[in-house]
């Protein structure tokens, strides 16, 4: 059974203001959210800041969110990373996993983000990106599903 962890400091990088607001709302009960809409400001924060999670959109206008995932090892600490995209791309999902990040679909992230932040994650994403879960649920076991149901009831 996963152990609950303390509230996290999250660096959220999302160029779309409406989507950024939805993700901030989804994670605000479990984490302190620092959000950026531009790659340039997020890059400086990744290299010189201290945070527990990097949550980034794969597509950041002319840039790629995986670049931030690679840069996170340059900073003072190496935070966990979650990369998400609007479309499922097997090649990019595998690349994100090779870089040490967890990969999600944008539409599932508001539901799954709390589970990522609230529970201890394994050292790496062990899911097979070739067998995509079409239910749109967090694949972290029964406890995470219970957390999702509890949030829907309240």
PDB file of C-alpha atoms in Angstrom:
ATOM      1  CA  UNK A   1       0.000   0.000   0.000  1.00  0.00           C
ATOM      2  CA  UNK A   2       1.462   3.420  -0.937  1.00  0.00           C
ATOM      3  CA  UNK A   3       2.305   5.732   1.944  1.00  0.00           C
ATOM      4  CA  UNK A   4       0.931   9.289   1.931  1.00  0.00           C
ATOM      5  CA  UNK A   5       3.633  11.904   1.533  1.00  0.00           C
ATOM      6  CA  UNK A   6       3.863  15.485   2.738  1.00  0.00           C
ATOM      7  CA  UNK A   7       2.570  18.306   0.509  1.00  0.00           C
ATOM      8  CA  UNK A   8       4.869  18.793  -2.424  1.00  0.00           C
ATOM      9  CA  UNK A   9       6.273  21.868  -4.098  1.00  0.00           C
ATOM     10  CA  UNK A  10       5.305  21.539  -7.767  1.00  0.00           C
ATOM     11  CA  UNK A  11       6.620  23.411 -10.772  1.00  0.00           C
ATOM     12  CA  UNK A  12       3.820  23.367 -13.360  1.00  0.00           C
ATOM     13  CA  UNK A  13       4.626  24.379 -16.936  1.00  0.00           C
ATOM     14  CA  UNK A  14       1.586  24.852 -19.168  1.00  0.00           C
ATOM     15  CA  UNK A  15       1.324  27.480 -21.924  1.00  0.00           C
ATOM     16  CA  UNK A  16      -2.497  27.531 -21.973  1.00  0.00           C
ATOM     17  CA  UNK A  17      -3.826  29.655 -19.109  1.00  0.00           C
ATOM     18  CA  UNK A  18      -7.175  27.818 -18.837  1.00  0.00           C
ATOM     19  CA  UNK A  19      -5.516  24.392 -18.699  1.00  0.00           C
ATOM     20  CA  UNK A  20      -2.989  25.704 -16.166  1.00  0.00           C
ATOM     21  CA  UNK A  21      -5.836  26.902 -13.962  1.00  0.00           C
ATOM     22  CA  UNK A  22      -7.566  23.498 -14.085  1.00  0.00           C
ATOM     23  CA  UNK A  23      -4.358  21.713 -13.081  1.00  0.00           C
ATOM     24  CA  UNK A  24      -3.645  24.199 -10.290  1.00  0.00           C
ATOM     25  CA  UNK A  25      -7.121  23.633  -8.882  1.00  0.00           C
ATOM     26  CA  UNK A  26      -6.725  19.850  -9.097  1.00  0.00           C
ATOM     27  CA  UNK A  27      -3.450  19.855  -7.175  1.00  0.00           C
ATOM     28  CA  UNK A  28      -3.893  22.779  -4.785  1.00  0.00           C
ATOM     29  CA  UNK A  29      -5.171  20.607  -1.909  1.00  0.00           C
ATOM     30  CA  UNK A  30      -2.058  18.400  -2.076  1.00  0.00           C
ATOM     31  CA  UNK A  31       0.731  20.735  -3.114  1.00  0.00           C
ATOM     32  CA  UNK A  32       2.141  24.214  -3.355  1.00  0.00           C
ATOM     33  CA  UNK A  33       1.942  25.040  -7.082  1.00  0.00           C
ATOM     34  CA  UNK A  34       4.327  27.375  -8.857  1.00  0.00           C
ATOM     35  CA  UNK A  35       3.173  27.768 -12.440  1.00  0.00           C
ATOM     36  CA  UNK A  36       4.809  29.113 -15.558  1.00  0.00           C
ATOM     37  CA  UNK A  37       3.393  29.608 -19.019  1.00  0.00           C
ATOM     38  CA  UNK A  38       6.647  30.120 -20.887  1.00  0.00           C
ATOM     39  CA  UNK A  39       9.517  27.727 -21.462  1.00  0.00           C
ATOM     40  CA  UNK A  40      12.157  30.390 -20.853  1.00  0.00           C
ATOM     41  CA  UNK A  41      11.031  31.240 -17.320  1.00  0.00           C
ATOM     42  CA  UNK A  42      10.467  27.588 -16.477  1.00  0.00           C
ATOM     43  CA  UNK A  43      13.958  26.673 -17.721  1.00  0.00           C
ATOM     44  CA  UNK A  44      15.554  29.193 -15.375  1.00  0.00           C
ATOM     45  CA  UNK A  45      13.471  27.873 -12.489  1.00  0.00           C
ATOM     46  CA  UNK A  46      14.334  24.237 -13.264  1.00  0.00           C
ATOM     47  CA  UNK A  47      18.066  24.984 -13.285  1.00  0.00           C
ATOM     48  CA  UNK A  48      18.146  27.194 -10.187  1.00  0.00           C
ATOM     49  CA  UNK A  49      15.110  26.272  -8.105  1.00  0.00           C
ATOM     50  CA  UNK A  50      14.181  23.650  -5.593  1.00  0.00           C
ATOM     51  CA  UNK A  51      10.935  21.690  -5.973  1.00  0.00           C
ATOM     52  CA  UNK A  52       9.655  18.127  -5.611  1.00  0.00           C
ATOM     53  CA  UNK A  53       7.787  17.654  -8.901  1.00  0.00           C
ATOM     54  CA  UNK A  54       8.078  18.997 -12.406  1.00  0.00           C
ATOM     55  CA  UNK A  55       4.759  18.730 -14.243  1.00  0.00           C
ATOM     56  CA  UNK A  56       5.109  19.869 -17.830  1.00  0.00           C
ATOM     57  CA  UNK A  57       3.186  19.821 -21.056  1.00  0.00           C
ATOM     58  CA  UNK A  58       5.138  18.082 -23.782  1.00  0.00           C
ATOM     59  CA  UNK A  59       4.382  20.886 -26.225  1.00  0.00           C
ATOM     60  CA  UNK A  60       5.536  24.295 -25.035  1.00  0.00           C
ATOM     61  CA  UNK A  61       5.008  26.407 -28.132  1.00  0.00           C
ATOM     62  CA  UNK A  62       8.301  26.153 -30.062  1.00  0.00           C
ATOM     63  CA  UNK A  63       9.928  24.070 -27.311  1.00  0.00           C
ATOM     64  CA  UNK A  64       9.586  20.552 -25.945  1.00  0.00           C
ATOM     65  CA  UNK A  65       8.767  19.753 -22.306  1.00  0.00           C
ATOM     66  CA  UNK A  66      11.226  16.846 -22.376  1.00  0.00           C
ATOM     67  CA  UNK A  67      13.998  19.425 -22.516  1.00  0.00           C
ATOM     68  CA  UNK A  68      12.929  20.565 -19.039  1.00  0.00           C
ATOM     69  CA  UNK A  69      12.943  16.960 -17.848  1.00  0.00           C
ATOM     70  CA  UNK A  70      16.538  16.585 -18.991  1.00  0.00           C
ATOM     71  CA  UNK A  71      17.509  19.904 -17.389  1.00  0.00           C
ATOM     72  CA  UNK A  72      16.050  18.963 -13.998  1.00  0.00           C
ATOM     73  CA  UNK A  73      19.190  16.974 -13.209  1.00  0.00           C
ATOM     74  CA  UNK A  74      21.278  20.159 -13.514  1.00  0.00           C
ATOM     75  CA  UNK A  75      19.560  21.953 -10.616  1.00  0.00           C
ATOM     76  CA  UNK A  76      20.139  21.633  -6.861  1.00  0.00           C
ATOM     77  CA  UNK A  77      17.890  18.552  -6.611  1.00  0.00           C
ATOM     78  CA  UNK A  78      16.516  16.093  -9.115  1.00  0.00           C
ATOM     79  CA  UNK A  79      12.718  16.289  -8.770  1.00  0.00           C
ATOM     80  CA  UNK A  80      10.247  13.700 -10.003  1.00  0.00           C
ATOM     81  CA  UNK A  81       8.734  14.557 -13.387  1.00  0.00           C
ATOM     82  CA  UNK A  82       5.350  14.098 -15.018  1.00  0.00           C
ATOM     83  CA  UNK A  83       5.091  14.834 -18.734  1.00  0.00           C
ATOM     84  CA  UNK A  84       1.688  15.058 -20.374  1.00  0.00           C
ATOM     85  CA  UNK A  85       0.393  15.540 -23.861  1.00  0.00           C
ATOM     86  CA  UNK A  86      -2.953  16.096 -25.545  1.00  0.00           C
ATOM     87  CA  UNK A  87      -2.410  13.128 -27.842  1.00  0.00           C
ATOM     88  CA  UNK A  88      -0.982   9.733 -27.019  1.00  0.00           C
ATOM     89  CA  UNK A  89       2.295   9.225 -28.825  1.00  0.00           C
ATOM     90  CA  UNK A  90       4.022   5.921 -28.088  1.00  0.00           C
ATOM     91  CA  UNK A  91       7.473   7.187 -29.077  1.00  0.00           C
ATOM     92  CA  UNK A  92       7.239  10.248 -26.849  1.00  0.00           C
ATOM     93  CA  UNK A  93       5.831   8.201 -23.970  1.00  0.00           C
ATOM     94  CA  UNK A  94       8.844   5.883 -24.178  1.00  0.00           C
ATOM     95  CA  UNK A  95      11.221   8.843 -24.411  1.00  0.00           C
ATOM     96  CA  UNK A  96       9.667  10.388 -21.302  1.00  0.00           C
ATOM     97  CA  UNK A  97      10.100   7.096 -19.434  1.00  0.00           C
ATOM     98  CA  UNK A  98      13.733   6.820 -20.539  1.00  0.00           C
ATOM     99  CA  UNK A  99      14.270  10.325 -19.185  1.00  0.00           C
ATOM    100  CA  UNK A 100      12.865   9.201 -15.826  1.00  0.00           C
ATOM    101  CA  UNK A 101       9.447  10.848 -16.118  1.00  0.00           C
ATOM    102  CA  UNK A 102       5.907   9.537 -15.838  1.00  0.00           C
ATOM    103  CA  UNK A 103       3.765  10.071 -18.951  1.00  0.00           C
ATOM    104  CA  UNK A 104       0.048  10.965 -18.898  1.00  0.00           C
ATOM    105  CA  UNK A 105      -2.625  12.188 -21.262  1.00  0.00           C
ATOM    106  CA  UNK A 106      -3.725  15.788 -20.688  1.00  0.00           C
ATOM    107  CA  UNK A 107      -7.399  14.911 -20.224  1.00  0.00           C
ATOM    108  CA  UNK A 108      -6.573  12.357 -17.486  1.00  0.00           C
ATOM    109  CA  UNK A 109      -4.094  14.527 -15.596  1.00  0.00           C
ATOM    110  CA  UNK A 110      -6.549  16.592 -13.489  1.00  0.00           C
ATOM    111  CA  UNK A 111      -7.868  13.333 -12.004  1.00  0.00           C
ATOM    112  CA  UNK A 112      -4.532  11.549 -11.668  1.00  0.00           C
ATOM    113  CA  UNK A 113      -2.399  14.473 -10.497  1.00  0.00           C
ATOM    114  CA  UNK A 114      -3.567  14.226  -6.892  1.00  0.00           C
ATOM    115  CA  UNK A 115      -2.659  10.530  -6.820  1.00  0.00           C
ATOM    116  CA  UNK A 116       0.801  11.264  -8.217  1.00  0.00           C
ATOM    117  CA  UNK A 117       1.412  13.965  -5.629  1.00  0.00           C
ATOM    118  CA  UNK A 118      -0.233  12.296  -2.648  1.00  0.00           C
ATOM    119  CA  UNK A 119       1.499   8.899  -2.794  1.00  0.00           C
ATOM    120  CA  UNK A 120       5.046   7.663  -2.940  1.00  0.00           C
ATOM    121  CA  UNK A 121       5.903   6.804  -6.522  1.00  0.00           C
ATOM    122  CA  UNK A 122       8.096   3.923  -7.621  1.00  0.00           C
ATOM    123  CA  UNK A 123      11.602   4.904  -8.734  1.00  0.00           C
ATOM    124  CA  UNK A 124      10.530   4.805 -12.372  1.00  0.00           C
ATOM    125  CA  UNK A 125       7.390   4.445 -14.465  1.00  0.00           C
ATOM    126  CA  UNK A 126       7.105   0.686 -14.955  1.00  0.00           C
ATOM    127  CA  UNK A 127       3.982   0.822 -17.113  1.00  0.00           C
ATOM    128  CA  UNK A 128       4.274  -0.418 -20.664  1.00  0.00           C
ATOM    129  CA  UNK A 129       3.468   2.570 -22.883  1.00  0.00           C
ATOM    130  CA  UNK A 130       2.458   0.197 -25.687  1.00  0.00           C
ATOM    131  CA  UNK A 131      -0.541  -1.061 -23.682  1.00  0.00           C
ATOM    132  CA  UNK A 132      -2.368   2.172 -22.998  1.00  0.00           C
ATOM    133  CA  UNK A 133      -5.081   2.154 -20.327  1.00  0.00           C
ATOM    134  CA  UNK A 134      -8.162   3.316 -22.201  1.00  0.00           C
ATOM    135  CA  UNK A 135     -10.249   3.740 -19.057  1.00  0.00           C
ATOM    136  CA  UNK A 136      -8.578   7.068 -18.364  1.00  0.00           C
ATOM    137  CA  UNK A 137      -7.826   6.146 -14.783  1.00  0.00           C
ATOM    138  CA  UNK A 138      -4.655   6.369 -12.756  1.00  0.00           C
ATOM    139  CA  UNK A 139      -2.983   2.968 -12.908  1.00  0.00           C
ATOM    140  CA  UNK A 140      -1.594   3.067  -9.392  1.00  0.00           C
ATOM    141  CA  UNK A 141      -3.690   0.358  -7.788  1.00  0.00           C
ATOM    142  CA  UNK A 142      -6.867   0.149  -5.755  1.00  0.00           C
ATOM    143  CA  UNK A 143      -5.854   2.765  -3.179  1.00  0.00           C
ATOM    144  CA  UNK A 144      -5.498   5.428  -5.864  1.00  0.00           C
ATOM    145  CA  UNK A 145      -8.911   4.552  -7.275  1.00  0.00           C
ATOM    146  CA  UNK A 146     -10.384   4.902  -3.763  1.00  0.00           C
ATOM    147  CA  UNK A 147      -8.802   8.352  -3.553  1.00  0.00           C
ATOM    148  CA  UNK A 148     -10.368   9.299  -6.891  1.00  0.00           C
ATOM    149  CA  UNK A 149     -13.836   8.099  -5.788  1.00  0.00           C
ATOM    150  CA  UNK A 150     -13.547   9.927  -2.456  1.00  0.00           C
ATOM    151  CA  UNK A 151     -12.721  13.176  -4.239  1.00  0.00           C
ATOM    152  CA  UNK A 152     -15.738  12.776  -6.541  1.00  0.00           C
ATOM    153  CA  UNK A 153     -18.146  12.228  -3.626  1.00  0.00           C
ATOM    154  CA  UNK A 154     -17.082  15.363  -1.749  1.00  0.00           C
TER     155      UNK A 154
END
